[in-house]
Amino acid sequence: MIATQSLTKRYPRVTALDRLTVDITPGVTGLVGANGAGKSTLLKILLGLAPATEGGATVLGMDVSREGSAIRERVGYMPEHDCLPPDVSATEFVVHMARMSGLPAAAARERTADTLRHVGLYEERYRAMGGYSTGMKQRVKLAQALVHDPRLVLLDEPTNGLDPVGRDDMLGLIRRVHTDFGISVLVTSHLLGELERTCDHVVVVDGGRLLRSSATADFTQGTAWLAVEVTDTDDHPDGTAALRTALTDAGLGVESPGVGAPGSGHLLLVDAADPAVHDTVRDAVAGLGLGLVRMEQRRHRIAEVFSEGAPETAAPQDAAAPGAPAPRTTPAQRELAATRPQEGGPGDVA
């Protein structure tokens, strides 16, 4: 669907894309990176709206530098920022965009009604968009990207400004764009949890460079660590400490999350390379008379790509004596810390 080769975009004071080479196949693909990572710049180049400084790219087999108009006829685009005329109804606007894409008047009206019904705006289609909520405006932008039945849609931060319920609804719509209509999707976001739940493939960029491109399942495969959480009891006011002692005495490798990490003080990470560890943990919890809150395999998260790719920062001057090494963290602590954005819901890459 999309291929770039050493794609570079330089502005006078910043390099937005730096020799980016990536292939994007049919399906739902997430493009993740912090704000300023080059995501929006890439979409503009793919649509033929901005020239590349170096390198090249093709969309649906067409060269972006020479066939921008043909690409935009076959590709839908949902911009990040609000760009809707406030005194026009959703029907008028989407019909206009359908006509701009080459549909005859009758077909444009029919496609508009179907598309607005699909995005959940059929009952509100004749209201002026100036009175729409943020969620409704995002749905209109999605509708105009779909109305001409493209083979591919590029969605730039489609959940921007939405509350958690609105984000879930939008992500469901995006997923159905592919499953119900067979349209491939490239969606950008800086919210890691969204892409894990929605996309088949994830492309991670940082500072305009490619960090990783692979199937979502490869990012979220299981690890060798078992996360265990227990309750306290009258006999064991600190159930976590009691369990840690019991598991250590049984010869298991046990670590705790870093200070401030999700579950800190209540969660144990147990080395579970041996399948028999599950039984050992269960027996230890039962023997102490503790309540088992959860025992689950820890999974990798997309956030780890950023943790691995980011340089280590020096410790503050007042945190250690001069010349002393920076505090070290264990692999399990680094792994758990990397999951922080997902523990309480989708989080920002920062």
CSV table of N, CA, C and O in Angstrom, one decimal, residues 136-236:
chain,number,residue,atom,x,y,z
A,136,MET,N,-18.5,14.7,17.5
A,136,MET,CA,-19.3,14.7,16.3
A,136,MET,C,-18.5,15.3,15.2
A,136,MET,O,-18.6,14.8,14.0
A,137,LYS,N,-17.7,16.3,15.5
A,137,LYS,CA,-16.8,16.9,14.4
A,137,LYS,C,-15.8,15.9,13.9
A,137,LYS,O,-15.5,15.8,12.7
A,138,GLN,N,-15.3,15.1,14.8
A,138,GLN,CA,-14.3,14.0,14.4
A,138,GLN,C,-15.0,13.0,13.5
A,138,GLN,O,-14.4,12.5,12.5
A,139,ARG,N,-16.3,12.7,13.8
A,139,ARG,CA,-17.0,11.8,13.0
A,139,ARG,C,-17.3,12.3,11.6
A,139,ARG,O,-17.3,11.6,10.6
A,140,VAL,N,-17.5,13.6,11.5
A,140,VAL,CA,-17.7,14.2,10.2
A,140,VAL,C,-16.4,14.2,9.4
A,140,VAL,O,-16.5,13.8,8.2
A,141,LYS,N,-15.3,14.4,10.0
A,141,LYS,CA,-14.0,14.4,9.3
A,141,LYS,C,-13.8,12.9,8.8
A,141,LYS,O,-13.2,12.7,7.7
A,142,LEU,N,-14.1,12.0,9.6
A,142,LEU,CA,-14.0,10.6,9.2
A,142,LEU,C,-14.9,10.3,8.0
A,142,LEU,O,-14.5,9.6,7.1
A,143,ALA,N,-16.1,10.8,8.1
A,143,ALA,CA,-17.1,10.5,7.0
A,143,ALA,C,-16.6,11.1,5.7
A,143,ALA,O,-16.7,10.4,4.6
A,144,GLN,N,-16.1,12.3,5.7
A,144,GLN,CA,-15.6,12.9,4.4
A,144,GLN,C,-14.4,12.2,3.8
A,144,GLN,O,-14.2,12.2,2.6
A,145,ALA,N,-13.6,11.5,4.7
A,145,ALA,CA,-12.5,10.7,4.3
A,145,ALA,C,-12.9,9.4,3.6
A,145,ALA,O,-12.2,8.8,2.8
A,146,LEU,N,-14.2,8.9,4.0
A,146,LEU,CA,-14.6,7.6,3.5
A,146,LEU,C,-15.7,7.7,2.3
A,146,LEU,O,-15.9,6.7,1.7
A,147,VAL,N,-16.2,8.9,2.1
A,147,VAL,CA,-17.4,9.0,1.3
A,147,VAL,C,-17.1,8.6,-0.2
A,147,VAL,O,-18.0,8.1,-0.8
A,148,HIS,N,-15.9,8.8,-0.7
A,148,HIS,CA,-15.7,8.4,-2.1
A,148,HIS,C,-15.1,7.0,-2.2
A,148,HIS,O,-14.6,6.6,-3.3
A,149,ASP,N,-15.3,6.2,-1.2
A,149,ASP,CA,-14.9,4.7,-1.2
A,149,ASP,C,-13.5,4.6,-1.6
A,149,ASP,O,-13.1,3.9,-2.6
A,150,PRO,N,-12.5,5.1,-0.8
A,150,PRO,CA,-11.1,5.0,-1.2
A,150,PRO,C,-10.6,3.6,-0.8
A,150,PRO,O,-11.2,2.8,-0.1
A,151,ARG,N,-9.4,3.3,-1.4
A,151,ARG,CA,-8.8,2.0,-1.1
A,151,ARG,C,-8.0,2.1,0.2
A,151,ARG,O,-7.7,1.1,0.9
A,152,LEU,N,-7.6,3.4,0.6
A,152,LEU,CA,-6.8,3.6,1.7
A,152,LEU,C,-7.2,4.9,2.4
A,152,LEU,O,-7.5,5.9,1.7
A,153,VAL,N,-7.2,5.0,3.7
A,153,VAL,CA,-7.5,6.2,4.4
A,153,VAL,C,-6.3,6.5,5.4
A,153,VAL,O,-5.8,5.6,6.0
A,154,LEU,N,-6.0,7.8,5.4
A,154,LEU,CA,-4.9,8.3,6.3
A,154,LEU,C,-5.6,9.1,7.4
A,154,LEU,O,-6.2,10.2,7.1
A,155,LEU,N,-5.5,8.7,8.6
A,155,LEU,CA,-6.2,9.3,9.7
A,155,LEU,C,-5.1,9.9,10.7
A,155,LEU,O,-4.4,9.2,11.3
A,156,ASP,N,-5.1,11.3,10.8
A,156,ASP,CA,-4.2,12.0,11.6
A,156,ASP,C,-4.7,12.3,13.0
A,156,ASP,O,-5.6,13.2,13.1
A,157,GLU,N,-4.3,11.6,14.0
A,157,GLU,CA,-4.8,11.8,15.4
A,157,GLU,C,-6.3,11.8,15.5
A,157,GLU,O,-6.9,12.8,15.9
A,158,PRO,N,-7.0,10.8,15.1
A,158,PRO,CA,-8.5,10.9,15.0
A,158,PRO,C,-9.1,10.9,16.4
A,158,PRO,O,-10.3,11.3,16.5
A,159,THR,N,-8.4,10.6,17.5
A,159,THR,CA,-9.0,10.6,18.8
A,159,THR,C,-8.7,11.9,19.6
A,159,THR,O,-9.0,12.0,20.8
A,160,ASN,N,-8.1,12.9,18.9
A,160,ASN,CA,-7.7,14.1,19.6
A,160,ASN,C,-8.9,14.8,20.2
A,160,ASN,O,-9.9,15.0,19.6
A,161,GLY,N,-8.8,15.1,21.5
A,161,GLY,CA,-9.8,15.9,22.1
A,161,GLY,C,-11.0,15.1,22.6
A,161,GLY,O,-12.0,15.7,23.2
A,162,LEU,N,-11.0,13.8,22.4
A,162,LEU,CA,-12.1,13.0,22.8
A,162,LEU,C,-12.0,12.4,24.2
A,162,LEU,O,-10.8,12.1,24.7
A,163,ASP,N,-13.1,12.2,24.9
A,163,ASP,CA,-13.0,11.6,26.3
A,163,ASP,C,-12.9,10.1,26.1
A,163,ASP,O,-12.9,9.6,24.9
A,164,PRO,N,-12.6,9.3,27.2
A,164,PRO,CA,-12.4,7.9,27.0
A,164,PRO,C,-13.5,7.1,26.2
A,164,PRO,O,-13.2,6.3,25.4
A,165,VAL,N,-14.8,7.5,26.5
A,165,VAL,CA,-15.9,6.8,25.8
A,165,VAL,C,-15.8,7.2,24.3
A,165,VAL,O,-16.0,6.3,23.4
A,166,GLY,N,-15.6,8.4,24.0
A,166,GLY,CA,-15.5,8.9,22.6
A,166,GLY,C,-14.3,8.2,21.9
A,166,GLY,O,-14.4,7.9,20.7
A,167,ARG,N,-13.2,8.1,22.6
A,167,ARG,CA,-12.0,7.4,22.0
A,167,ARG,C,-12.4,6.0,21.6
A,167,ARG,O,-12.0,5.5,20.5
A,168,ASP,N,-13.0,5.3,22.5
A,168,ASP,CA,-13.4,3.9,22.3
A,168,ASP,C,-14.3,3.8,21.1
A,168,ASP,O,-14.2,2.9,20.2
A,169,ASP,N,-15.3,4.7,21.0
A,169,ASP,CA,-16.2,4.7,19.9
A,169,ASP,C,-15.5,4.9,18.6
A,169,ASP,O,-15.7,4.2,17.6
A,170,MET,N,-14.6,5.9,18.6
A,170,MET,CA,-13.8,6.2,17.3
A,170,MET,C,-12.9,5.0,16.9
A,170,MET,O,-12.8,4.7,15.7
A,171,LEU,N,-12.3,4.4,17.9
A,171,LEU,CA,-11.4,3.3,17.6
A,171,LEU,C,-12.2,2.1,17.0
A,171,LEU,O,-11.8,1.4,16.1
A,172,GLY,N,-13.5,1.9,17.5
A,172,GLY,CA,-14.3,0.9,17.0
A,172,GLY,C,-14.7,1.2,15.5
A,172,GLY,O,-14.7,0.3,14.7
A,173,LEU,N,-15.0,2.5,15.2
A,173,LEU,CA,-15.3,2.9,13.9
A,173,LEU,C,-14.1,2.6,12.9
A,173,LEU,O,-14.3,2.1,11.8
A,174,ILE,N,-12.9,3.0,13.4
A,174,ILE,CA,-11.7,2.8,12.6
A,174,ILE,C,-11.5,1.3,12.3
A,174,ILE,O,-11.2,0.9,11.1
A,175,ARG,N,-11.7,0.5,13.3
A,175,ARG,CA,-11.5,-1.0,13.0
A,175,ARG,C,-12.5,-1.5,12.0
A,175,ARG,O,-12.2,-2.3,11.1
A,176,ARG,N,-13.8,-1.0,12.1
A,176,ARG,CA,-14.8,-1.5,11.2
A,176,ARG,C,-14.6,-0.9,9.8
A,176,ARG,O,-15.1,-1.5,8.8
A,177,VAL,N,-13.9,0.2,9.6
A,177,VAL,CA,-13.6,0.6,8.3
A,177,VAL,C,-12.9,-0.5,7.5
A,177,VAL,O,-13.1,-0.6,6.3
A,178,HIS,N,-12.0,-1.2,8.1
A,178,HIS,CA,-11.3,-2.3,7.4
A,178,HIS,C,-12.1,-3.6,7.4
A,178,HIS,O,-12.2,-4.2,6.4
A,179,THR,N,-12.7,-4.0,8.6
A,179,THR,CA,-13.3,-5.2,8.6
A,179,THR,C,-14.6,-5.3,7.8
A,179,THR,O,-15.0,-6.3,7.2
A,180,ASP,N,-15.4,-4.1,7.8
A,180,ASP,CA,-16.7,-4.1,7.1
A,180,ASP,C,-16.5,-3.7,5.6
A,180,ASP,O,-17.3,-4.1,4.8
A,181,PHE,N,-15.6,-2.8,5.3
A,181,PHE,CA,-15.5,-2.3,4.0
A,181,PHE,C,-14.2,-2.6,3.2
A,181,PHE,O,-14.1,-2.3,2.0
A,182,GLY,N,-13.3,-3.3,3.9
A,182,GLY,CA,-12.0,-3.7,3.2
A,182,GLY,C,-11.1,-2.5,2.9
A,182,GLY,O,-10.2,-2.7,2.0
A,183,ILE,N,-11.3,-1.4,3.5
A,183,ILE,CA,-10.4,-0.2,3.3
A,183,ILE,C,-9.2,-0.3,4.3
A,183,ILE,O,-9.4,-0.4,5.5
A,184,SER,N,-8.0,-0.2,3.7
A,184,SER,CA,-6.9,-0.2,4.6
A,184,SER,C,-6.7,1.2,5.3
A,184,SER,O,-7.2,2.2,4.8
A,185,VAL,N,-6.1,1.2,6.5
A,185,VAL,CA,-6.1,2.4,7.3
A,185,VAL,C,-4.6,2.6,7.8
A,185,VAL,O,-4.0,1.6,8.2
A,186,LEU,N,-4.2,3.8,7.7
A,186,LEU,CA,-3.0,4.2,8.4
A,186,LEU,C,-3.4,5.3,9.4
A,186,LEU,O,-3.8,6.4,9.0
A,187,VAL,N,-3.2,5.0,10.7
A,187,VAL,CA,-3.7,5.9,11.7
A,187,VAL,C,-2.5,6.4,12.6
A,187,VAL,O,-1.8,5.5,13.0
A,188,THR,N,-2.4,7.7,12.8
A,188,THR,CA,-1.4,8.2,13.7
A,188,THR,C,-1.9,8.4,15.1
A,188,THR,O,-3.1,8.8,15.2
A,189,SER,N,-1.1,8.3,16.0
A,189,SER,CA,-1.4,8.5,17.4
A,189,SER,C,-0.2,8.6,18.3
A,189,SER,O,0.8,8.0,18.0
A,190,HIS,N,-0.3,9.3,19.4
A,190,HIS,CA,0.8,9.3,20.4
A,190,HIS,C,0.3,8.5,21.6
A,190,HIS,O,1.0,8.5,22.7
A,191,LEU,N,-0.9,7.9,21.6
A,191,LEU,CA,-1.5,7.1,22.7
A,191,LEU,C,-1.2,5.6,22.4
A,191,LEU,O,-1.8,5.1,21.5
A,192,LEU,N,-0.3,5.1,23.1
A,192,LEU,CA,0.1,3.7,22.8
A,192,LEU,C,-1.0,2.7,23.0
A,192,LEU,O,-1.1,1.8,22.1
A,193,GLY,N,-1.8,2.8,24.0
A,193,GLY,CA,-2.8,1.8,24.2
A,193,GLY,C,-3.8,1.7,23.1
A,193,GLY,O,-4.3,0.6,22.8
A,194,GLU,N,-4.1,2.8,22.4
A,194,GLU,CA,-5.0,2.8,21.3
A,194,GLU,C,-4.5,1.9,20.2
A,194,GLU,O,-5.3,1.1,19.6
A,195,LEU,N,-3.3,2.0,19.9
A,195,LEU,CA,-2.7,1.2,18.7
A,195,LEU,C,-2.7,-0.3,19.1
A,195,LEU,O,-2.9,-1.1,18.2
A,196,GLU,N,-2.4,-0.6,20.3
A,196,GLU,CA,-2.3,-2.0,20.7
A,196,GLU,C,-3.7,-2.7,20.5
A,196,GLU,O,-3.8,-3.9,20.1
A,197,ARG,N,-4.7,-1.9,20.8
A,197,ARG,CA,-6.1,-2.5,20.7
A,197,ARG,C,-6.6,-2.5,19.3
A,197,ARG,O,-7.5,-3.3,19.0
A,198,THR,N,-6.2,-1.6,18.4
A,198,THR,CA,-6.8,-1.4,17.2
A,198,THR,C,-6.1,-1.9,15.9
A,198,THR,O,-6.7,-2.4,15.0
A,199,CYS,N,-4.8,-1.9,16.0
A,199,CYS,CA,-4.0,-2.1,14.8
A,199,CYS,C,-3.4,-3.5,14.6
A,199,CYS,O,-3.1,-4.2,15.6
A,200,ASP,N,-3.2,-3.9,13.4
A,200,ASP,CA,-2.6,-5.2,13.1
A,200,ASP,C,-1.1,-5.0,13.0
A,200,ASP,O,-0.3,-6.0,13.3
A,201,HIS,N,-0.6,-3.8,12.7
A,201,HIS,CA,0.8,-3.6,12.5
A,201,HIS,C,1.1,-2.2,13.0
A,201,HIS,O,0.3,-1.3,13.0
A,202,VAL,N,2.3,-2.0,13.6
A,202,VAL,CA,2.6,-0.8,14.2
A,202,VAL,C,4.0,-0.3,13.7
A,202,VAL,O,5.0,-1.1,13.6
A,203,VAL,N,4.1,0.9,13.3
A,203,VAL,CA,5.3,1.6,12.9
A,203,VAL,C,5.7,2.6,13.9
A,203,VAL,O,4.9,3.5,14.2
A,204,VAL,N,6.8,2.5,14.5
A,204,VAL,CA,7.3,3.4,15.6
A,204,VAL,C,8.3,4.4,15.0
A,204,VAL,O,9.4,3.9,14.5
A,205,VAL,N,8.1,5.7,15.1
A,205,VAL,CA,9.1,6.7,14.7
A,205,VAL,C,9.4,7.6,15.8
A,205,VAL,O,8.6,7.8,16.7
A,206,ASP,N,10.6,8.1,15.8
A,206,ASP,CA,11.0,9.0,16.9
A,206,ASP,C,12.1,10.0,16.2
A,206,ASP,O,13.1,9.5,15.7
A,207,GLY,N,11.8,11.3,16.3
A,207,GLY,CA,12.7,12.2,15.7
A,207,GLY,C,12.9,12.1,14.2
A,207,GLY,O,13.9,12.3,13.7
A,208,GLY,N,11.8,11.6,13.6
A,208,GLY,CA,11.8,11.4,12.1
A,208,GLY,C,12.5,10.1,11.7
A,208,GLY,O,12.5,9.8,10.5
A,209,ARG,N,13.0,9.3,12.6
A,209,ARG,CA,13.6,8.0,12.3
A,209,ARG,C,12.8,6.8,12.6
A,209,ARG,O,12.0,6.9,13.6
A,210,LEU,N,13.0,5.8,11.9
A,210,LEU,CA,12.2,4.5,12.2
A,210,LEU,C,12.9,3.8,13.4
A,210,LEU,O,14.1,3.5,13.3
A,211,LEU,N,12.1,3.5,14.4
A,211,LEU,CA,12.6,2.7,15.5
A,211,LEU,C,12.3,1.2,15.3
A,211,LEU,O,13.1,0.4,15.6
A,212,ARG,N,11.1,1.0,14.9
A,212,ARG,CA,10.7,-0.4,14.7
A,212,ARG,C,9.4,-0.5,13.8
A,212,ARG,O,8.5,0.4,13.9
A,213,SER,N,9.3,-1.5,13.0
A,213,SER,CA,8.0,-1.8,12.3
A,213,SER,C,7.8,-3.3,12.3
A,213,SER,O,8.6,-4.1,11.8
A,214,SER,N,6.7,-3.7,12.9
A,214,SER,CA,6.4,-5.1,13.0
A,214,SER,C,4.9,-5.3,13.4
A,214,SER,O,4.2,-4.3,13.7
A,215,ALA,N,4.4,-6.5,13.4
A,215,ALA,CA,3.1,-6.8,13.8
A,215,ALA,C,2.8,-6.5,15.2
A,215,ALA,O,3.7,-6.6,16.1
A,216,THR,N,1.6,-6.1,15.6
A,216,THR,CA,1.3,-5.7,16.9
A,216,THR,C,1.5,-6.9,17.9
A,216,THR,O,2.0,-6.8,19.0
A,217,ALA,N,1.3,-8.1,17.4
A,217,ALA,CA,1.5,-9.3,18.2
A,217,ALA,C,2.9,-9.5,18.6
A,217,ALA,O,3.3,-10.0,19.7
A,218,ASP,N,3.9,-9.0,17.7
A,218,ASP,CA,5.3,-9.1,18.1
A,218,ASP,C,5.7,-8.2,19.2
A,218,ASP,O,6.5,-8.5,20.0
A,219,PHE,N,5.0,-7.0,19.2
A,219,PHE,CA,5.3,-6.1,20.3
A,219,PHE,C,4.8,-6.6,21.6
A,219,PHE,O,5.4,-6.3,22.7
A,220,THR,N,3.6,-7.3,21.6
A,220,THR,CA,2.9,-7.6,22.9
A,220,THR,C,3.1,-9.1,23.3
A,220,THR,O,2.2,-9.6,24.0
A,221,GLN,N,4.1,-9.8,22.7
A,221,GLN,CA,4.2,-11.2,23.1
A,221,GLN,C,4.6,-11.3,24.6
A,221,GLN,O,5.0,-10.4,25.2
A,222,GLY,N,4.3,-12.5,25.1
A,222,GLY,CA,4.5,-12.7,26.5
A,222,GLY,C,6.0,-12.7,26.9
A,222,GLY,O,6.9,-12.9,26.1
A,223,THR,N,6.2,-12.4,28.2
A,223,THR,CA,7.6,-12.4,28.7
A,223,THR,C,7.7,-13.6,29.7
A,223,THR,O,6.8,-14.3,29.9
A,224,ALA,N,8.9,-13.7,30.3
A,224,ALA,CA,9.1,-14.8,31.2
A,224,ALA,C,8.8,-14.4,32.7
A,224,ALA,O,9.2,-15.1,33.6
A,225,TRP,N,8.2,-13.3,32.8
A,225,TRP,CA,7.9,-12.8,34.2
A,225,TRP,C,6.4,-13.0,34.5
A,225,TRP,O,5.5,-12.8,33.7
A,226,LEU,N,6.1,-13.4,35.8
A,226,LEU,CA,4.8,-13.6,36.3
A,226,LEU,C,4.5,-12.5,37.3
A,226,LEU,O,5.2,-12.3,38.2
A,227,ALA,N,3.4,-11.8,37.0
A,227,ALA,CA,3.0,-10.7,38.0
A,227,ALA,C,2.0,-11.3,39.0
A,227,ALA,O,1.0,-11.9,38.6
A,228,VAL,N,2.4,-11.2,40.3
A,228,VAL,CA,1.6,-11.7,41.4
A,228,VAL,C,1.2,-10.7,42.4
A,228,VAL,O,2.1,-9.9,42.8
A,229,GLU,N,-0.1,-10.6,42.7
A,229,GLU,CA,-0.6,-9.6,43.7
A,229,GLU,C,-1.4,-10.3,44.7
A,229,GLU,O,-2.3,-11.1,44.3
A,230,VAL,N,-1.2,-10.1,46.0
A,230,VAL,CA,-2.0,-10.8,47.0
A,230,VAL,C,-2.5,-9.8,48.0
A,230,VAL,O,-2.1,-8.6,48.1
A,231,THR,N,-3.4,-10.2,48.9
A,231,THR,CA,-4.0,-9.4,49.9
A,231,THR,C,-3.2,-9.5,51.2
A,231,THR,O,-2.5,-10.5,51.4
A,232,ASP,N,-3.4,-8.6,52.1
A,232,ASP,CA,-2.9,-8.8,53.5
A,232,ASP,C,-3.9,-9.5,54.4
A,232,ASP,O,-5.1,-9.5,54.1
A,233,THR,N,-3.4,-10.1,55.5
A,233,THR,CA,-4.3,-10.8,56.4
A,233,THR,C,-3.9,-10.3,57.9
A,233,THR,O,-2.9,-9.7,58.1
A,234,ASP,N,-4.7,-10.8,58.8
A,234,ASP,CA,-4.3,-10.5,60.2
A,234,ASP,C,-3.0,-11.2,60.6
A,234,ASP,O,-2.2,-10.6,61.3
A,235,ASP,N,-2.8,-12.4,60.1
A,235,ASP,CA,-1.6,-13.1,60.4
A,235,ASP,C,-0.4,-12.5,59.7
A,235,ASP,O,0.8,-12.6,60.1
A,236,HIS,N,-0.7,-12.0,58.5
A,236,HIS,CA,0.4,-11.4,57.7
A,236,HIS,C,0.0,-10.0,57.2
A,236,HIS,O,-0.6,-9.8,56.1
